[in-house]
Structures are given as C-alpha cells and as structure tokens.
Amino acid sequence: MSDIVTPALVYVFGACLTPLIRNHVLRGLFLLAVPVAALATFVTLPYANYNSLPLFDLRIGFLRIDALSFVFALVFSLAAFLSLLYAWHVRDRVEQVASLLYAGAAIGAVFAADLVTLFIFWEGTALASVFLIWARRTEGAYSTGIRYLAIQVGSGLLLLAGIVLHYQDTGSIAFEHMELGNLATWLIFLAFGIKCAFPLLNNWLQDAYPAATLTGTVTLSAFTTKLAVYALARGFAGTEILIYIGAVMTLFPVFFAAIENNLRRVLAYSLNNQLGFMVVGIGIGTPLALDGTVAHAFSHVIYKGLLFMSVGAVMYRTGTAKASELGGLWKSMPVTMVFCIVGALSISSFPLFSGFISKSLIVSSSADTGHFLVWIALTVASVGVLEHAGIKIPYSMFFGHDRGLKVREAPPHMLLAMGLAAAICIGVGVWPEPLYALLPYPVDYAPYTVAHVVTQLQLLLFAALAFALLTRFGLYPAELRSVNLDFDWLYRRFLPGLIRRAALSIATTWHSLARFGTYRIERVLVLVHRTHGPQGVLARTWPTGSMVLWIAVLLGITLCLAYL
C-alpha cells in the first residue's frame, strides 16, 4: 500500500510553512496542529507495511506500523505536542522549525521498515536537533553544538558503514532482528549505542542538553535517546551484552548526579540512568522484559519531559538552574512545585505513578530470568534515582535554603503543558491497562500486589530517610559552583593537557636544535671569515710560484678523481 500520508512528511510540510506565518498566535496554533495532524495519519491504521517503494533492486518502506513502532510514535507525538505547547512564548522561528523537523525525523525513523530509510531519518534527527542548541546563540552553545553534531553524525556514518557491509553479507536492507556476529552488525550496534549514551559514549548527552535553550532541552529529552532504545529493541533484542551494559548505565550516573550543581545536568545524568533500565530489558529479551522496556520508554518520555519543564520554568523566572543559587520557591511557584513533585514521584516509581507500573516489569523480569546481580544493581540504582531526581530536584528548587528570590508563577502555557504531562503520569500509574494493551506482547503482570507495593514503599522510604540523615549531618554533597567532568575529562582535560605537553616538548626540542644549529653556523662563519676575510690567509698576496704549485696540486687531485 502506498496511498497513505507518511507522518514525517506532515512535520516537514509544517516546518516549511511555519516561517511564512507572521502572527505569533496563529503560528503557535499551527505548530500545535502539526503533531495532531501527523498523529491522525496513523493512529487508526491497522498494523501493516505502507508506502513501500522500489529502490533499484531493493524495496524501502516508510511506514511499518506494528505494536513496537506504534507505541514509540504515539509517545513521540504526545511529546512533540507538549513541548510545542510549553514553548508557546518562543518567537524564534529557527527553533520552531527545528523542533518540527526533529520530531518528524524521529517518528520517521521509528516507522522505517529498512535500514536505508532509518539512516536518512537517523541523520535527520542529528541535523535538526543541533539547532535547538545553537538557538541559545552563545559562544558556549555554538561550541557544544559542534561537539554534539560531530558525535551524532559520527554515529550516522558508523550506521551507514554497517548497512553497506550488512547488505554485502546478506543482500538485504530490511530492518529486522540481527545477531552480533560480524563487523557489519557490530558497527550498527555501536551506532545505536552512541545515540543511546552507552557508558563511555554518553558525555554528549550531559554536554549538550543543558546547553540548549530551556524549551529546546525539553524537546531534546524526548527523541534522540528513545529512538536509540527503539532501534536496539528492534534490532538486538535478547543480546546478552546489553544486560550488563544497561546495569552499568543505571549505576554510574548516580554519583555524578549527586554532586552536580546544574539541575539540568542532574536530569541529563538521570536520563542516562533511566536508559539503563530500558537497555537491561532489551538485553533480557523476554516478552515481559521487552514490554517493560517499551512501557518504561513511554513513561520516561512524559515524566522526564515534565521534570525538564519544571526546571525550565524555574530557569525562565529566575535565570538560573543551579542548585547553589535556588531554594525557597514553593511560595512563589506553588503550581510548578506540585507538577515537579509529580514528575519526581513518577521517576522514583512511587505506586500510583507511571514509573511504578513500567519499571517493575523490567526489574521483575531480571529476577525471573535468574540475573540476580543485575536485579541488585537495578534496586540500588532505584534508590539513587529517588535521591538525585526524586528528592534533590524539588528540594533544591523549592524547599532548600531560601535565597530570597521573589518571582512570579510560570506562564499559563507552561503550566498547561506541565499539567497535561502530570495528568498522564498519574493516569498511567493509576490505570495502566490501556498502556499495557498497546505493548508488543500480551501482559500477564499485576503491578499492584501487596508484596510489591509494600516492598517498593519500604525501599523508597529508606532512601528518603538516608537522604534526610545525610543532609542533617552535613554528609550529603553540597551544591558548589563548579563544573563536574566524567568521561569528558579525557577530551576536555587529559587530551588538551597531553597536546600542550607535547607542544611544549616539541617547542623545547626545536629551540634547542635551533640554538645548536645557530652556534654551529656561527662557528663556520667565523672559520670562513678567518680564511676568506680581509685579514684571512687566502686574502694575502702570494708569489706566482706558489700559485702555480697550488694549481698543479688541484689538477692532480682532479685527475685522480677522474680515474677513480
């Protein structure tokens, strides 16, 4: 079937028309209509492959709708609508166009039925999203955008190389399940891993997201990494190495989030942590685990967007997102505070909130499949999530040391966007069955058992008590005006330092050689001057006989050389 409008084209068409609408209100309404119109193109379609076209001897497909792609496209559509509503006040048409193209590329990639189409939209997300960073129009944002673009385009080049090799090996470009058995699949796996922010490949996330505009960060948090989660679930479900990669991802960001001062960076580390849960589910690969990954991706897009929106609203009013400069805002921004707490409870997996009904699927599947060390890692990571995202974020902004900030509540459009996101977090948590019904496999799981609820509450309350005691006795890391580096220390400190040392060594060696060469040249010139100068030996008057003798000597030497 090829008579269906591809949702990505709706976003592209909307992006082309947006700059032509001069009135801000009309342009805002038009922007909100685009994701609604795109959603309408596929939400009622039965699962099938649409818009399949010939490409030489191959066929490419732009619209493969199945249970996996549908859920991701649905939540991407919701995220696009909420982020555009949140950014109602934005007048920058570059940012608005970039937001539409970015969302459209992400949805286009989700619906791709082949690797070539996936690559096109994969690179589209990179090219469009970087403008959300550059839209801040600062020197730092420009440099960060360059680093971000280099890494994202590099991921695309690895993907392209893997696709070419995969086609040579199999004669197919279909985007289906793959096994890690050759260079092609490893290149594709690495490309997905970069976008998913695997350990040691994650620093672009913490570098770029806080550098974007406050509305651009909300948009960035929704698409790139979850697109990578989708790609891994589609291509590498059941790959065991992902279990251990994901377990590490859940743990290592906890420390950095605890000591970080910039709350948007805290949320970026928290995002990395949550991706780890999804990667573990993909690696386990059972129906329950994959359902948990998809459900948690859905929940995460909404509650993480809500947390970024609440921090952005505070930043919009106060001009800062640094914990050391915030506190006591519960009086000035009470509605924002409530929405922030809803997001915090959701990410912490409190019962009756969305994170509880999605993360529990993954944690339970790790125990059911005998991965007990991984289960312990996920449990410990859950405690860390409550500490740095569930408590630190709202506490630092609203309940910490009162800095005397007197500001107004967030604008109505921001409150509306946050309110809708909060409603989804609570609605999904209270009534998970509609989400469960959309998942790829039938869900035979009851999250609200007495044992599960009591165990989760005990874990969360213990973590909250630990935070309170650490804070009370001054053992919790203080909010300091600093920039914390993790793996980016290699290219921000180590490599520049190594280059400086190498340059210094080269310069020192060059100067030493130059001084030695200069000295030797001076000695030669002195010797030449002594010989050929006005008072030199060769400048003296010589008798005719001596000259004839020297000529004879030179002729003799010449004859000898000629015979040799």
Coordinates of C-alpha atoms in Angstrom, one line a residue:
M1 CA 0.0 0.0 0.0
S2 CA 1.4 3.4 -1.0
D3 CA -1.5 5.8 -0.7
I4 CA -1.0 6.7 3.0
V5 CA 0.5 10.0 4.0
T6 CA 3.7 9.4 6.0
P7 CA 3.6 11.2 9.3
A8 CA 7.1 12.5 8.8
L9 CA 6.0 14.4 5.7
V10 CA 3.4 16.2 7.8
Y11 CA 6.1 17.6 10.0
V12 CA 8.3 18.6 7.0
F13 CA 5.3 20.3 5.4
G14 CA 4.6 22.1 8.7
A15 CA 8.2 23.1 9.0
C16 CA 8.2 24.7 5.5
L17 CA 5.0 26.7 6.3
T18 CA 5.9 27.9 9.8
P19 CA 8.3 30.7 8.7
L20 CA 5.6 32.1 6.5
I21 CA 3.1 32.7 9.3
R22 CA 3.8 36.1 10.7
N23 CA 1.3 36.3 13.5
H24 CA 2.6 34.7 16.7
V25 CA -0.7 33.3 17.9
L26 CA -1.6 31.8 14.5
R27 CA 1.9 30.4 14.2
G28 CA 1.6 28.8 17.7
L29 CA -1.8 27.3 16.9
F30 CA -0.4 25.9 13.6
L31 CA 2.6 24.4 15.4
L32 CA 0.2 22.6 17.8
A33 CA -1.9 21.4 14.9
V34 CA 1.1 19.7 13.2
P35 CA 1.6 16.8 15.7
V36 CA -2.2 16.3 15.9
A37 CA -2.5 16.1 12.1
A38 CA 0.5 13.7 12.0
L39 CA -1.0 11.5 14.7
A40 CA -4.2 11.3 12.8
T41 CA -2.5 9.8 9.8
F42 CA -1.5 6.6 11.5
V43 CA -3.4 6.2 14.8
T44 CA -6.4 4.4 13.3
L45 CA -4.5 2.3 10.7
P46 CA -4.2 -1.4 11.2
Y47 CA -0.8 -2.9 11.7
A48 CA 0.8 -3.4 8.3
N49 CA 3.6 -2.1 5.9
Y50 CA 2.6 1.0 4.0
N51 CA 4.4 3.3 1.5
S52 CA 6.8 0.7 0.2
L53 CA 8.7 1.9 -2.8
P54 CA 11.3 0.3 -5.2
L55 CA 14.9 1.4 -5.0
F56 CA 17.0 -0.2 -7.8
D57 CA 16.7 -3.9 -6.9
L58 CA 15.5 -3.2 -3.3
R59 CA 12.4 -2.0 -1.6
I60 CA 12.3 0.7 1.0
G61 CA 9.4 1.2 3.4
F62 CA 8.5 4.5 5.1
L63 CA 5.6 3.3 7.2
R64 CA 5.8 0.0 9.0
I65 CA 3.2 0.0 11.7
D66 CA 3.3 -2.7 14.4
A67 CA 3.0 -2.8 18.1
L68 CA 6.6 -1.7 18.7
S69 CA 6.6 1.3 16.3
F70 CA 3.1 2.4 17.2
V71 CA 3.8 3.0 20.9
F72 CA 7.0 4.9 20.2
A73 CA 5.3 7.0 17.5
L74 CA 2.4 7.7 19.8
V75 CA 4.5 8.9 22.7
F76 CA 6.7 10.9 20.3
S77 CA 3.6 12.6 19.0
L78 CA 2.5 13.4 22.6
A79 CA 6.0 14.8 23.4
A80 CA 6.0 16.9 20.3
F81 CA 2.6 18.5 21.2
L82 CA 3.6 19.1 24.9
S83 CA 7.0 20.6 24.0
L84 CA 5.5 22.9 21.4
L85 CA 2.8 24.0 23.9
Y86 CA 5.4 24.6 26.5
A87 CA 7.4 26.7 24.0
W88 CA 4.3 28.9 23.1
H89 CA 6.2 32.0 24.1
V90 CA 9.1 31.3 21.8
R91 CA 9.4 33.7 18.8
D92 CA 12.5 32.2 17.3
R93 CA 11.4 30.6 14.0
V94 CA 14.6 28.7 13.7
E95 CA 13.9 26.9 16.9
Q96 CA 10.3 26.3 15.9
V97 CA 11.2 24.8 12.6
A98 CA 14.0 22.7 14.1
S99 CA 11.5 21.3 16.7
L100 CA 9.2 20.2 13.9
L101 CA 11.9 18.7 11.8
Y102 CA 13.4 16.9 14.8
A103 CA 10.1 15.4 15.9
G104 CA 9.3 14.4 12.3
A105 CA 12.7 12.7 11.8
A106 CA 12.3 10.7 15.0
I107 CA 8.9 9.5 14.1
G108 CA 10.0 8.8 10.5
A109 CA 12.9 6.6 11.9
V110 CA 10.5 4.7 14.1
F111 CA 8.3 3.8 11.2
A112 CA 11.3 2.9 8.9
A113 CA 11.0 -0.6 7.5
D114 CA 14.5 -0.8 6.2
L115 CA 18.0 0.4 7.2
V116 CA 18.4 3.0 4.4
T117 CA 15.2 4.8 5.5
L118 CA 16.4 4.5 9.1
F119 CA 19.7 6.1 8.2
I120 CA 18.1 9.0 6.4
F121 CA 15.9 9.9 9.4
W122 CA 18.7 9.0 11.8
E123 CA 20.9 11.7 10.4
G124 CA 17.8 14.0 10.1
T125 CA 17.4 13.9 13.9
A126 CA 21.1 14.9 14.3
L127 CA 20.9 17.8 11.8
A128 CA 17.7 19.2 13.1
S129 CA 18.3 18.9 16.9
V130 CA 21.6 20.7 16.8
F131 CA 19.7 24.0 16.0
L132 CA 18.0 23.6 19.4
I133 CA 21.4 24.1 21.0
W134 CA 22.6 26.8 18.6
A135 CA 19.3 28.7 19.1
R136 CA 20.7 29.8 22.5
R137 CA 23.1 31.9 20.5
T138 CA 26.1 31.9 22.9
E139 CA 29.7 31.0 22.2
G140 CA 29.5 28.1 24.6
A141 CA 26.3 26.8 22.9
Y142 CA 28.0 27.0 19.5
S143 CA 31.0 25.0 20.6
T144 CA 28.7 22.5 22.4
G145 CA 26.6 22.2 19.2
I146 CA 29.7 21.4 17.1
R147 CA 30.8 18.7 19.5
Y148 CA 27.2 17.3 19.6
L149 CA 26.9 17.3 15.8
A150 CA 30.3 15.6 15.3
I151 CA 29.3 12.8 17.6
Q152 CA 25.8 12.4 16.2
V153 CA 27.0 12.5 12.6
G154 CA 29.7 10.1 13.5
S155 CA 27.0 7.7 14.8
G156 CA 25.3 8.0 11.4
L157 CA 28.5 7.3 9.5
L158 CA 29.0 4.1 11.5
L159 CA 25.4 3.1 10.8
L160 CA 25.9 3.7 7.1
A161 CA 29.1 1.7 7.0
G162 CA 27.3 -1.1 8.9
I163 CA 24.4 -1.0 6.4
V164 CA 26.7 -1.3 3.4
L165 CA 28.6 -4.3 4.9
H166 CA 25.3 -5.9 6.0
Y167 CA 24.0 -5.6 2.5
Q168 CA 27.1 -7.2 1.1
D169 CA 26.8 -10.1 3.6
T170 CA 23.1 -10.7 3.3
G171 CA 21.8 -9.0 0.2
S172 CA 19.0 -7.3 2.4
I173 CA 18.5 -3.9 3.9
A174 CA 15.4 -5.0 5.9
F175 CA 15.5 -3.6 9.5
E176 CA 14.9 -6.7 11.4
H177 CA 16.5 -8.6 14.3
M178 CA 20.3 -9.0 13.9
E179 CA 22.9 -11.1 15.7
L180 CA 26.3 -9.7 16.8
G181 CA 28.5 -12.0 14.6
N182 CA 30.3 -9.8 12.1
L183 CA 31.7 -6.3 11.6
A184 CA 28.5 -5.1 10.0
T185 CA 26.3 -5.8 12.9
W186 CA 28.9 -4.5 15.4
L187 CA 29.1 -1.2 13.5
I188 CA 25.3 -0.9 13.6
F189 CA 25.3 -1.9 17.3
L190 CA 27.9 0.8 18.1
A191 CA 25.9 3.4 16.1
F192 CA 22.9 2.6 18.2
G193 CA 25.0 2.6 21.4
I194 CA 26.3 6.1 20.8
K195 CA 22.8 7.6 20.4
C196 CA 21.7 5.6 23.4
A197 CA 24.5 7.0 25.5
F198 CA 26.3 3.8 26.5
P199 CA 28.9 4.1 29.2
L200 CA 32.0 6.0 27.9
L201 CA 29.9 7.1 24.9
N202 CA 27.5 9.2 27.0
N203 CA 29.1 12.6 27.5
W204 CA 27.5 14.2 24.5
L205 CA 24.2 14.0 26.5
Q206 CA 25.4 15.8 29.6
D207 CA 27.3 18.2 27.5
A208 CA 24.5 19.2 25.0
Y209 CA 21.2 19.0 26.8
P210 CA 22.0 21.7 29.4
A211 CA 23.5 23.9 26.7
A212 CA 20.3 24.1 24.7
T213 CA 17.5 26.7 25.2
L214 CA 15.2 26.0 28.1
T215 CA 12.5 24.8 25.7
G216 CA 14.9 23.1 23.4
T217 CA 16.1 20.9 26.3
V218 CA 12.6 19.6 26.8
T219 CA 12.4 18.6 23.2
L220 CA 15.8 17.0 23.1
S221 CA 15.0 14.9 26.1
A222 CA 12.2 13.1 24.3
F223 CA 13.5 11.9 21.0
T224 CA 17.2 11.0 20.4
T225 CA 17.9 8.5 23.1
K226 CA 14.5 6.9 22.9
L227 CA 14.9 6.5 19.2
A228 CA 18.1 4.5 20.0
V229 CA 16.1 2.4 22.5
Y230 CA 13.6 1.6 19.8
A231 CA 16.4 0.7 17.4
L232 CA 18.0 -1.6 19.9
A233 CA 14.7 -3.2 20.7
R234 CA 14.0 -3.7 17.0
G235 CA 17.5 -5.0 16.0
F236 CA 19.2 -6.5 19.0
A237 CA 16.5 -7.8 21.5
G238 CA 17.9 -10.6 23.6
T239 CA 21.6 -9.7 23.1
E240 CA 23.1 -10.6 26.4
I241 CA 25.8 -8.0 26.5
L242 CA 23.1 -5.3 26.7
I243 CA 22.1 -6.6 30.1
Y244 CA 25.4 -5.7 31.6
I245 CA 25.8 -2.5 29.6
G246 CA 22.4 -1.4 30.9
A247 CA 23.2 -2.4 34.5
V248 CA 26.3 -0.2 34.4
M249 CA 24.3 2.6 32.8
T250 CA 21.9 2.6 35.8
L251 CA 24.6 2.9 38.4
F252 CA 27.4 5.2 37.2
P253 CA 25.3 8.4 36.7
V254 CA 24.0 8.3 40.2
F255 CA 27.3 9.6 41.7
F256 CA 27.7 12.3 39.2
A257 CA 24.1 13.4 39.6
A258 CA 24.5 13.6 43.4
I259 CA 27.5 16.0 43.2
E260 CA 26.2 18.1 40.2
N261 CA 25.1 21.7 40.8
N262 CA 23.4 22.4 37.5
L263 CA 19.9 20.8 37.8
R264 CA 19.6 20.3 34.0
R265 CA 22.8 18.3 34.1
V266 CA 21.4 16.4 37.0
L267 CA 18.4 15.5 34.9
A268 CA 20.7 14.6 32.0
Y269 CA 22.6 12.1 34.2
S270 CA 19.2 10.8 35.5
L271 CA 18.1 10.3 31.9
N272 CA 21.2 8.2 31.4
N273 CA 20.3 6.2 34.4
Q274 CA 16.8 5.5 33.2
L275 CA 18.0 4.5 29.8
G276 CA 20.0 1.8 31.6
F277 CA 16.7 0.1 32.8
M278 CA 15.4 0.0 29.2
V279 CA 18.7 -1.4 27.9
V280 CA 18.6 -4.2 30.5
G281 CA 15.1 -5.1 29.4
I282 CA 16.2 -5.3 25.8
G283 CA 19.1 -7.5 26.7
I284 CA 17.0 -9.9 28.7
G285 CA 14.7 -10.1 25.7
T286 CA 11.7 -12.0 27.2
P287 CA 8.2 -10.8 26.4
L288 CA 7.8 -9.3 29.9
A289 CA 11.2 -7.5 29.7
L290 CA 10.5 -6.1 26.2
D291 CA 7.1 -4.9 27.3
G292 CA 8.8 -3.3 30.3
T293 CA 11.2 -1.5 28.1
V294 CA 8.5 -0.1 25.8
A295 CA 6.3 0.8 28.7
H296 CA 9.2 2.5 30.5
A297 CA 10.2 4.4 27.4
F298 CA 6.6 5.7 27.2
S299 CA 6.5 6.7 30.8
H300 CA 10.0 8.1 30.7
V301 CA 9.3 10.5 27.8
I302 CA 6.5 12.0 29.7
Y303 CA 7.8 12.3 33.3
K304 CA 11.3 13.3 32.2
G305 CA 9.8 16.0 30.0
L306 CA 7.8 17.1 33.0
L307 CA 10.9 17.4 35.1
F308 CA 12.8 19.3 32.4
M309 CA 9.7 21.6 32.0
S310 CA 9.6 22.3 35.8
V311 CA 13.3 23.1 35.9
G312 CA 12.9 25.2 32.7
A313 CA 10.0 27.1 34.3
V314 CA 12.2 28.0 37.3
M315 CA 15.0 28.9 35.0
Y316 CA 12.7 31.1 32.9
R317 CA 11.7 33.1 36.0
T318 CA 15.0 33.1 37.9
G319 CA 17.5 33.0 35.1
T320 CA 19.4 30.0 36.6
A321 CA 19.2 26.3 37.0
K322 CA 22.0 26.0 39.6
A323 CA 21.0 24.4 42.9
S324 CA 23.5 26.7 44.7
E325 CA 21.5 29.7 43.6
L326 CA 18.0 28.4 44.1
G327 CA 15.7 27.5 47.0
G328 CA 12.6 28.5 48.8
L329 CA 10.5 28.9 45.7
W330 CA 7.5 27.0 47.0
K331 CA 5.8 30.2 47.9
S332 CA 6.4 31.9 44.6
M333 CA 5.8 29.0 42.3
P334 CA 3.5 26.5 44.1
V335 CA 1.8 25.1 41.0
T336 CA 5.1 24.4 39.3
M337 CA 6.2 22.8 42.6
V338 CA 3.3 20.4 42.5
F339 CA 3.9 19.4 38.9
C340 CA 7.6 18.9 39.7
I341 CA 6.8 16.6 42.6
V342 CA 4.5 14.6 40.3
G343 CA 7.4 14.1 38.0
A344 CA 9.7 13.3 40.9
L345 CA 7.3 10.7 42.2
S346 CA 6.9 9.2 38.8
I347 CA 10.7 8.8 38.1
S348 CA 11.1 7.4 41.6
S349 CA 8.5 4.7 40.9
F350 CA 6.1 5.5 43.7
P351 CA 2.9 3.5 43.5
L352 CA 0.1 5.2 41.6
F353 CA 2.6 6.9 39.3
S354 CA 3.7 5.9 35.8
G355 CA 7.2 4.8 36.7
F356 CA 6.0 2.2 39.1
I357 CA 3.9 0.3 36.6
S358 CA 6.6 0.3 33.9
K359 CA 10.0 -0.1 35.7
S360 CA 8.6 -3.0 37.8
L361 CA 8.2 -5.1 34.6
I362 CA 11.9 -4.8 33.9
V363 CA 13.0 -5.4 37.5
S364 CA 10.8 -8.4 37.8
S365 CA 12.0 -9.9 34.6
S366 CA 15.6 -9.6 35.7
A367 CA 14.7 -11.7 38.8
D368 CA 12.6 -14.1 36.9
T369 CA 15.4 -14.9 34.5
G370 CA 18.0 -15.5 37.2
H371 CA 20.0 -12.3 36.8
F372 CA 20.2 -11.7 40.5
L373 CA 23.3 -9.4 40.4
V374 CA 21.6 -7.3 37.8
W375 CA 18.4 -7.3 39.9
I376 CA 20.5 -6.0 42.9
A377 CA 22.1 -3.3 40.6
L378 CA 18.7 -2.2 39.4
T379 CA 17.4 -2.0 43.0
V380 CA 20.4 0.1 44.1
A381 CA 20.0 2.3 41.1
S382 CA 16.4 2.8 42.0
V383 CA 17.5 4.2 45.4
G384 CA 19.8 6.5 43.6
V385 CA 17.0 7.7 41.3
L386 CA 14.9 8.8 44.3
E387 CA 17.9 10.5 45.9
H388 CA 19.1 12.6 42.9
A389 CA 15.9 13.1 40.9
G390 CA 13.0 12.4 43.3
I391 CA 14.3 14.5 46.2
K392 CA 17.3 16.7 45.1
I393 CA 15.5 18.3 42.2
P394 CA 12.3 19.6 44.0
Y395 CA 14.2 20.1 47.3
S396 CA 16.9 22.3 45.7
M397 CA 14.4 24.5 43.9
F398 CA 11.5 24.7 46.3
F399 CA 12.4 23.6 49.8
G400 CA 16.2 24.2 50.2
H401 CA 17.8 27.3 51.7
D402 CA 15.7 30.3 50.9
R403 CA 17.7 32.6 48.7
G404 CA 15.2 35.4 48.9
L405 CA 14.1 35.0 45.3
K406 CA 10.7 36.7 44.6
V407 CA 9.4 35.7 41.3
R408 CA 6.0 35.1 39.5
E409 CA 4.5 31.7 38.8
A410 CA 5.3 30.1 35.5
P411 CA 3.3 31.4 32.4
P412 CA -0.1 29.8 31.8
H413 CA 1.1 27.8 28.7
M414 CA 3.9 26.3 30.6
L415 CA 1.6 25.3 33.5
L416 CA -0.8 23.8 31.0
A417 CA 1.9 21.7 29.4
M418 CA 3.2 20.6 32.7
G419 CA -0.4 19.9 33.9
L420 CA -1.1 17.6 30.9
A421 CA 2.1 15.7 31.4
A422 CA 1.4 15.3 35.1
A423 CA -2.1 14.1 34.3
I424 CA -0.6 11.4 32.0
C425 CA 1.9 10.4 34.7
I426 CA -0.9 9.9 37.3
G427 CA -3.4 8.4 34.8
V428 CA -1.0 5.8 33.5
G429 CA 0.1 5.0 37.1
V430 CA -3.5 4.6 38.4
W431 CA -4.9 2.8 35.3
P432 CA -2.0 1.0 33.4
E433 CA -4.3 -1.3 31.4
P434 CA -4.6 1.0 28.3
L435 CA -0.9 1.2 28.1
Y436 CA -0.4 -2.5 28.7
A437 CA -2.8 -3.2 25.9
L438 CA -0.6 -1.3 23.4
L439 CA 2.6 -3.2 24.3
P440 CA 4.1 -5.7 21.8
Y441 CA 3.2 -8.8 23.8
P442 CA 0.2 -9.7 26.0
V443 CA 0.9 -8.5 29.5
D444 CA 0.3 -11.1 32.3
Y445 CA 1.5 -8.9 35.2
A446 CA -0.2 -7.3 38.2
P447 CA 1.9 -4.4 39.5
Y448 CA -0.4 -3.7 42.4
T449 CA 0.2 -6.7 44.6
V450 CA 0.5 -6.2 48.4
A451 CA 4.1 -7.6 48.4
H452 CA 5.2 -5.4 45.5
V453 CA 3.7 -2.2 46.8
V454 CA 5.0 -2.7 50.4
T455 CA 8.5 -3.7 49.2
Q456 CA 8.7 -0.6 46.9
L457 CA 7.5 1.7 49.6
Q458 CA 10.0 0.3 52.1
L459 CA 12.8 0.8 49.6
L460 CA 11.8 4.4 48.8
L461 CA 11.1 5.4 52.4
F462 CA 14.5 4.0 53.4
A463 CA 16.2 6.0 50.7
A464 CA 14.3 9.2 51.7
L465 CA 15.5 8.6 55.3
A466 CA 19.0 8.2 54.2
F467 CA 18.9 11.5 52.3
A468 CA 17.4 13.2 55.4
L469 CA 20.1 11.9 57.7
L470 CA 22.9 12.7 55.3
T471 CA 21.6 16.2 54.9
R472 CA 21.0 16.6 58.6
F473 CA 24.6 15.7 59.5
G474 CA 26.2 17.6 56.6
L475 CA 27.4 14.4 54.8
Y476 CA 25.4 15.0 51.6
P477 CA 27.5 16.6 48.8
A478 CA 27.0 20.3 49.0
E479 CA 25.9 22.4 45.9
L480 CA 29.1 24.0 44.8
R481 CA 29.6 26.4 41.9
S482 CA 31.6 24.0 39.8
V483 CA 31.6 22.0 36.6
N484 CA 31.9 18.3 37.1
L485 CA 33.6 16.2 34.5
D486 CA 33.3 12.4 34.0
F487 CA 34.5 10.7 30.8
D488 CA 34.6 14.0 29.0
W489 CA 37.6 14.7 31.3
L490 CA 39.6 12.8 28.6
Y491 CA 38.8 15.3 25.8
R492 CA 38.4 18.4 28.0
R493 CA 41.4 18.0 30.3
F494 CA 43.6 15.0 29.5
L495 CA 43.9 15.3 25.7
P496 CA 44.3 19.1 25.8
G497 CA 46.9 18.7 28.6
L498 CA 48.6 16.0 26.6
I499 CA 48.7 18.2 23.5
R500 CA 50.0 21.1 25.5
R501 CA 52.8 19.0 26.9
A502 CA 53.6 17.5 23.5
A503 CA 53.7 21.0 22.0
L504 CA 55.9 22.2 24.9
S505 CA 58.3 19.3 24.4
I506 CA 58.4 19.9 20.6
A507 CA 59.0 23.6 21.1
T508 CA 61.8 23.0 23.6
T509 CA 63.4 20.5 21.3
W510 CA 63.1 22.8 18.4
H511 CA 64.6 25.7 20.3
S512 CA 67.5 23.5 21.5
L513 CA 68.2 22.3 17.9
A514 CA 67.9 25.9 16.7
R515 CA 70.4 27.1 19.2
F516 CA 72.8 24.3 18.4
G517 CA 72.4 24.9 14.7
T518 CA 72.9 28.6 15.1
Y519 CA 76.0 28.0 17.2
R520 CA 77.5 25.7 14.5
I521 CA 76.7 28.1 11.7
E522 CA 78.3 30.9 13.6
R523 CA 81.4 28.8 14.1
V524 CA 81.5 28.0 10.4
L525 CA 81.1 31.7 9.5
V526 CA 83.9 32.6 11.9
L527 CA 86.2 30.0 10.3
V528 CA 85.3 31.2 6.8
H529 CA 86.0 34.8 7.9
R530 CA 89.3 33.8 9.2
T531 CA 90.2 32.1 5.9
H532 CA 88.5 34.4 3.4
G533 CA 88.1 37.7 5.3
P534 CA 90.2 40.8 4.6
Q535 CA 92.8 39.5 7.0
G536 CA 92.4 35.9 6.1
V537 CA 95.0 33.5 4.7
L538 CA 93.5 33.5 1.2
A539 CA 93.3 37.2 1.1
R540 CA 97.1 37.6 1.4
T541 CA 99.4 38.3 -1.6
W542 CA 101.0 35.1 -2.8
P543 CA 104.1 34.7 -5.0
T544 CA 103.5 33.5 -8.6
G545 CA 105.3 30.2 -8.0
S546 CA 103.1 29.3 -5.1
M547 CA 100.0 29.9 -7.2
V548 CA 101.4 27.6 -9.9
L549 CA 102.1 25.0 -7.2
W550 CA 98.5 25.1 -5.9
I551 CA 97.1 24.9 -9.4
A552 CA 99.2 21.8 -10.1
V553 CA 98.0 20.2 -6.8
L554 CA 94.4 20.8 -7.7
L555 CA 94.9 19.4 -11.2
G556 CA 96.5 16.3 -9.7
I557 CA 93.5 15.8 -7.4
T558 CA 91.1 16.2 -10.3
L559 CA 92.9 13.7 -12.4
C560 CA 92.9 11.2 -9.6
L561 CA 89.2 11.6 -9.1
A562 CA 88.6 11.2 -12.8
Y563 CA 90.4 7.9 -12.9
L564 CA 88.6 6.6 -9.8

